[in-house]
């Protein structure tokens, strides 16, 4: 698979592992309408990857005897592999798990009646929370967008309900105004 990557590591085809990772990064920061397209691409990449592994197993088993059985017939004789690929599609995680203790810490700060006095600590904690959640991403636009999106959704999750409702209402007005103009 690595030999299929772009030069200098490979010969210029497509490294499926890299495609899966990069497409998942794009999925994480995409709008909901684009996420569905990325999701389909990721599932297709993973399915291809799975069948390449199956083909490697088939080759190891049948190469010494001159391939007396085709890959198609071998895979049909192994319905558990096809079932594994089908079942696996439903078990993919599409969102990152976040540190529950950090989220609780944020909720405690917001529960304090003087939360406005702790605003700088709150913002710093949200930033640290987003940074740790996406620590595996390389620096760049995708990491920045992922962190911003997580910070915004986290803030909306921990805001007092009346304030969250007020902000949601205002965002809806802005969105409506943008759609009509």
mmCIF file of C-alpha atoms in Angstrom:
data_model
loop_
_atom_site.group_PDB
_atom_site.id
_atom_site.type_symbol
_atom_site.label_atom_id
_atom_site.label_comp_id
_atom_site.label_asym_id
_atom_site.label_seq_id
_atom_site.Cartn_x
_atom_site.Cartn_y
_atom_site.Cartn_z
ATOM 1 C CA UNK A 1 0.000 0.000 0.000
ATOM 2 C CA UNK A 2 2.781 2.432 0.828
ATOM 3 C CA UNK A 3 4.362 1.859 -2.593
ATOM 4 C CA UNK A 4 1.125 3.170 -4.119
ATOM 5 C CA UNK A 5 1.558 6.571 -2.457
ATOM 6 C CA UNK A 6 2.886 9.688 -4.045
ATOM 7 C CA UNK A 7 6.636 10.069 -4.711
ATOM 8 C CA UNK A 8 9.166 9.842 -3.112
ATOM 9 C CA UNK A 9 7.583 7.115 -0.933
ATOM 10 C CA UNK A 10 5.624 5.479 -3.724
ATOM 11 C CA UNK A 11 5.064 5.339 -7.443
ATOM 12 C CA UNK A 12 2.317 7.945 -7.663
ATOM 13 C CA UNK A 13 -0.917 6.002 -7.347
ATOM 14 C CA UNK A 14 -3.160 6.236 -4.278
ATOM 15 C CA UNK A 15 -2.248 5.235 -0.722
ATOM 16 C CA UNK A 16 -5.576 4.191 0.769
ATOM 17 C CA UNK A 17 -4.452 4.644 4.370
ATOM 18 C CA UNK A 18 -3.515 8.259 3.675
ATOM 19 C CA UNK A 19 -6.745 8.821 1.736
ATOM 20 C CA UNK A 20 -8.833 7.547 4.644
ATOM 21 C CA UNK A 21 -7.032 9.769 7.149
ATOM 22 C CA UNK A 22 -7.075 12.897 4.995
ATOM 23 C CA UNK A 23 -10.717 12.454 4.014
ATOM 24 C CA UNK A 24 -11.674 11.953 7.685
ATOM 25 C CA UNK A 25 -9.932 15.242 8.518
ATOM 26 C CA UNK A 26 -11.971 16.944 5.803
ATOM 27 C CA UNK A 27 -15.128 15.248 7.087
ATOM 28 C CA UNK A 28 -14.478 16.582 10.598
ATOM 29 C CA UNK A 29 -14.563 20.216 9.472
ATOM 30 C CA UNK A 30 -17.035 20.024 6.602
ATOM 31 C CA UNK A 31 -20.560 21.371 6.667
ATOM 32 C CA UNK A 32 -23.306 18.799 7.125
ATOM 33 C CA UNK A 33 -24.197 18.709 3.420
ATOM 34 C CA UNK A 34 -20.585 17.931 2.455
ATOM 35 C CA UNK A 35 -20.106 15.439 5.282
ATOM 36 C CA UNK A 36 -22.358 12.902 3.571
ATOM 37 C CA UNK A 37 -20.159 12.896 0.458
ATOM 38 C CA UNK A 38 -17.008 12.516 2.569
ATOM 39 C CA UNK A 39 -18.656 9.739 4.578
ATOM 40 C CA UNK A 40 -19.411 7.776 1.401
ATOM 41 C CA UNK A 41 -15.831 8.289 0.194
ATOM 42 C CA UNK A 42 -14.396 7.095 3.511
ATOM 43 C CA UNK A 43 -16.590 3.989 3.550
ATOM 44 C CA UNK A 44 -15.544 3.204 -0.040
ATOM 45 C CA UNK A 45 -11.844 3.673 0.821
ATOM 46 C CA UNK A 46 -12.154 1.406 3.867
ATOM 47 C CA UNK A 47 -14.021 -1.230 1.878
ATOM 48 C CA UNK A 48 -11.310 -1.169 -0.803
ATOM 49 C CA UNK A 49 -8.651 -1.427 1.892
ATOM 50 C CA UNK A 50 -10.448 -4.414 3.449
ATOM 51 C CA UNK A 51 -10.694 -6.237 0.119
ATOM 52 C CA UNK A 52 -7.019 -5.563 -0.599
ATOM 53 C CA UNK A 53 -6.193 -7.281 2.681
ATOM 54 C CA UNK A 54 -8.461 -10.174 1.664
ATOM 55 C CA UNK A 55 -6.708 -10.347 -1.708
ATOM 56 C CA UNK A 56 -3.328 -10.484 0.043
ATOM 57 C CA UNK A 57 -4.575 -13.442 2.115
ATOM 58 C CA UNK A 58 -5.921 -15.125 -1.019
ATOM 59 C CA UNK A 59 -2.580 -14.608 -2.787
ATOM 60 C CA UNK A 60 -0.610 -16.035 0.115
ATOM 61 C CA UNK A 61 -2.845 -19.103 0.225
ATOM 62 C CA UNK A 62 -3.109 -19.834 -3.509
ATOM 63 C CA UNK A 63 0.034 -18.449 -5.162
ATOM 64 C CA UNK A 64 2.146 -21.524 -4.355
ATOM 65 C CA UNK A 65 -0.381 -23.800 -6.082
ATOM 66 C CA UNK A 66 -0.804 -21.567 -9.163
ATOM 67 C CA UNK A 67 -4.152 -19.994 -8.208
ATOM 68 C CA UNK A 68 -6.473 -22.966 -8.790
ATOM 69 C CA UNK A 69 -9.385 -20.829 -7.570
ATOM 70 C CA UNK A 70 -10.282 -17.277 -8.618
ATOM 71 C CA UNK A 71 -10.459 -14.512 -6.051
ATOM 72 C CA UNK A 72 -14.155 -14.077 -6.816
ATOM 73 C CA UNK A 73 -14.936 -17.721 -6.036
ATOM 74 C CA UNK A 74 -12.672 -17.631 -2.950
ATOM 75 C CA UNK A 75 -14.489 -14.598 -1.549
ATOM 76 C CA UNK A 76 -17.877 -16.215 -2.293
ATOM 77 C CA UNK A 77 -16.707 -19.292 -0.379
ATOM 78 C CA UNK A 78 -15.908 -17.005 2.578
ATOM 79 C CA UNK A 79 -19.230 -15.295 3.333
ATOM 80 C CA UNK A 80 -17.966 -14.336 6.795
ATOM 81 C CA UNK A 81 -15.513 -11.918 5.131
ATOM 82 C CA UNK A 82 -18.257 -10.256 3.115
ATOM 83 C CA UNK A 83 -20.394 -10.100 6.275
ATOM 84 C CA UNK A 84 -17.459 -8.587 8.195
ATOM 85 C CA UNK A 85 -17.131 -5.833 5.586
ATOM 86 C CA UNK A 86 -20.875 -5.147 5.655
ATOM 87 C CA UNK A 87 -21.136 -5.124 9.452
ATOM 88 C CA UNK A 88 -18.041 -2.967 9.818
ATOM 89 C CA UNK A 89 -19.608 -0.084 7.895
ATOM 90 C CA UNK A 90 -22.140 0.437 10.684
ATOM 91 C CA UNK A 91 -19.499 0.443 13.420
ATOM 92 C CA UNK A 92 -17.447 3.383 12.202
ATOM 93 C CA UNK A 93 -17.206 6.322 14.605
ATOM 94 C CA UNK A 94 -17.938 9.617 12.885
ATOM 95 C CA UNK A 95 -17.254 11.987 15.739
ATOM 96 C CA UNK A 96 -14.365 12.257 18.136
ATOM 97 C CA UNK A 97 -14.801 11.373 21.749
ATOM 98 C CA UNK A 98 -13.990 14.279 23.975
ATOM 99 C CA UNK A 99 -12.400 14.337 27.419
ATOM 100 C CA UNK A 100 -15.380 14.075 29.790
ATOM 101 C CA UNK A 101 -13.428 15.493 32.731
ATOM 102 C CA UNK A 102 -12.576 18.663 30.748
ATOM 103 C CA UNK A 103 -16.228 19.017 29.761
ATOM 104 C CA UNK A 104 -17.265 18.697 33.421
ATOM 105 C CA UNK A 105 -14.658 21.312 34.364
ATOM 106 C CA UNK A 106 -16.198 23.696 31.819
ATOM 107 C CA UNK A 107 -19.704 23.036 33.116
ATOM 108 C CA UNK A 108 -18.545 23.786 36.671
ATOM 109 C CA UNK A 109 -17.074 27.121 35.563
ATOM 110 C CA UNK A 110 -20.351 27.996 33.825
ATOM 111 C CA UNK A 111 -22.434 26.910 36.853
ATOM 112 C CA UNK A 112 -20.672 29.465 39.054
ATOM 113 C CA UNK A 113 -22.917 32.536 39.476
ATOM 114 C CA UNK A 114 -19.868 34.711 38.760
ATOM 115 C CA UNK A 115 -18.923 32.862 35.574
ATOM 116 C CA UNK A 116 -18.335 36.187 33.819
ATOM 117 C CA UNK A 117 -15.419 36.803 36.202
ATOM 118 C CA UNK A 118 -13.949 33.463 35.097
ATOM 119 C CA UNK A 119 -14.367 34.126 31.379
ATOM 120 C CA UNK A 120 -10.637 34.089 30.623
ATOM 121 C CA UNK A 121 -10.250 30.716 32.396
ATOM 122 C CA UNK A 122 -13.294 29.425 30.530
ATOM 123 C CA UNK A 123 -11.941 30.463 27.127
ATOM 124 C CA UNK A 124 -8.504 29.044 27.913
ATOM 125 C CA UNK A 125 -10.027 25.741 29.064
ATOM 126 C CA UNK A 126 -12.123 25.503 25.876
ATOM 127 C CA UNK A 127 -9.032 26.185 23.771
ATOM 128 C CA UNK A 128 -7.007 23.531 25.659
ATOM 129 C CA UNK A 129 -9.939 21.142 25.300
ATOM 130 C CA UNK A 130 -10.038 21.625 21.519
ATOM 131 C CA UNK A 131 -6.251 21.440 21.201
ATOM 132 C CA UNK A 132 -6.034 18.145 23.112
ATOM 133 C CA UNK A 133 -8.936 16.645 21.168
ATOM 134 C CA UNK A 134 -7.195 17.365 17.849
ATOM 135 C CA UNK A 135 -3.597 16.879 19.009
ATOM 136 C CA UNK A 136 -3.068 14.196 16.355
ATOM 137 C CA UNK A 137 -3.799 16.528 13.425
ATOM 138 C CA UNK A 138 -0.909 18.316 11.731
ATOM 139 C CA UNK A 139 -0.822 22.099 12.013
ATOM 140 C CA UNK A 140 -2.800 23.877 9.347
ATOM 141 C CA UNK A 141 -6.247 24.904 8.173
ATOM 142 C CA UNK A 142 -7.954 21.574 8.903
ATOM 143 C CA UNK A 143 -6.717 21.557 12.514
ATOM 144 C CA UNK A 144 -7.684 25.221 12.966
ATOM 145 C CA UNK A 145 -11.185 24.634 11.577
ATOM 146 C CA UNK A 146 -11.634 21.472 13.661
ATOM 147 C CA UNK A 147 -10.633 23.303 16.822
ATOM 148 C CA UNK A 148 -12.927 26.267 16.056
ATOM 149 C CA UNK A 149 -15.870 23.993 15.362
ATOM 150 C CA UNK A 150 -15.324 22.012 18.575
ATOM 151 C CA UNK A 151 -14.868 25.205 20.618
ATOM 152 C CA UNK A 152 -18.117 26.659 19.234
ATOM 153 C CA UNK A 153 -20.173 23.499 19.836
ATOM 154 C CA UNK A 154 -18.660 23.054 23.303
ATOM 155 C CA UNK A 155 -19.518 26.612 24.234
ATOM 156 C CA UNK A 156 -23.092 26.154 23.017
ATOM 157 C CA UNK A 157 -23.335 22.915 25.058
ATOM 158 C CA UNK A 158 -22.247 24.513 28.323
ATOM 159 C CA UNK A 159 -24.029 27.873 28.064
ATOM 160 C CA UNK A 160 -27.018 28.489 30.323
ATOM 161 C CA UNK A 161 -30.150 27.495 28.392
ATOM 162 C CA UNK A 162 -31.625 30.999 28.108
ATOM 163 C CA UNK A 163 -28.353 32.362 26.713
ATOM 164 C CA UNK A 164 -27.972 29.412 24.319
ATOM 165 C CA UNK A 165 -31.544 29.966 23.080
ATOM 166 C CA UNK A 166 -30.862 33.679 22.536
ATOM 167 C CA UNK A 167 -27.706 32.940 20.523
ATOM 168 C CA UNK A 168 -29.427 30.212 18.479
ATOM 169 C CA UNK A 169 -32.264 32.597 17.654
ATOM 170 C CA UNK A 170 -29.801 35.278 16.556
ATOM 171 C CA UNK A 171 -27.861 32.781 14.409
ATOM 172 C CA UNK A 172 -31.105 31.678 12.759
ATOM 173 C CA UNK A 173 -31.921 35.308 11.887
ATOM 174 C CA UNK A 174 -28.477 35.782 10.357
ATOM 175 C CA UNK A 175 -28.790 32.539 8.387
ATOM 176 C CA UNK A 176 -32.249 33.522 7.119
ATOM 177 C CA UNK A 177 -30.963 36.945 6.099
ATOM 178 C CA UNK A 178 -28.050 35.377 4.226
ATOM 179 C CA UNK A 179 -30.341 32.958 2.405
ATOM 180 C CA UNK A 180 -32.722 35.683 1.258
ATOM 181 C CA UNK A 181 -30.019 38.026 0.019
#
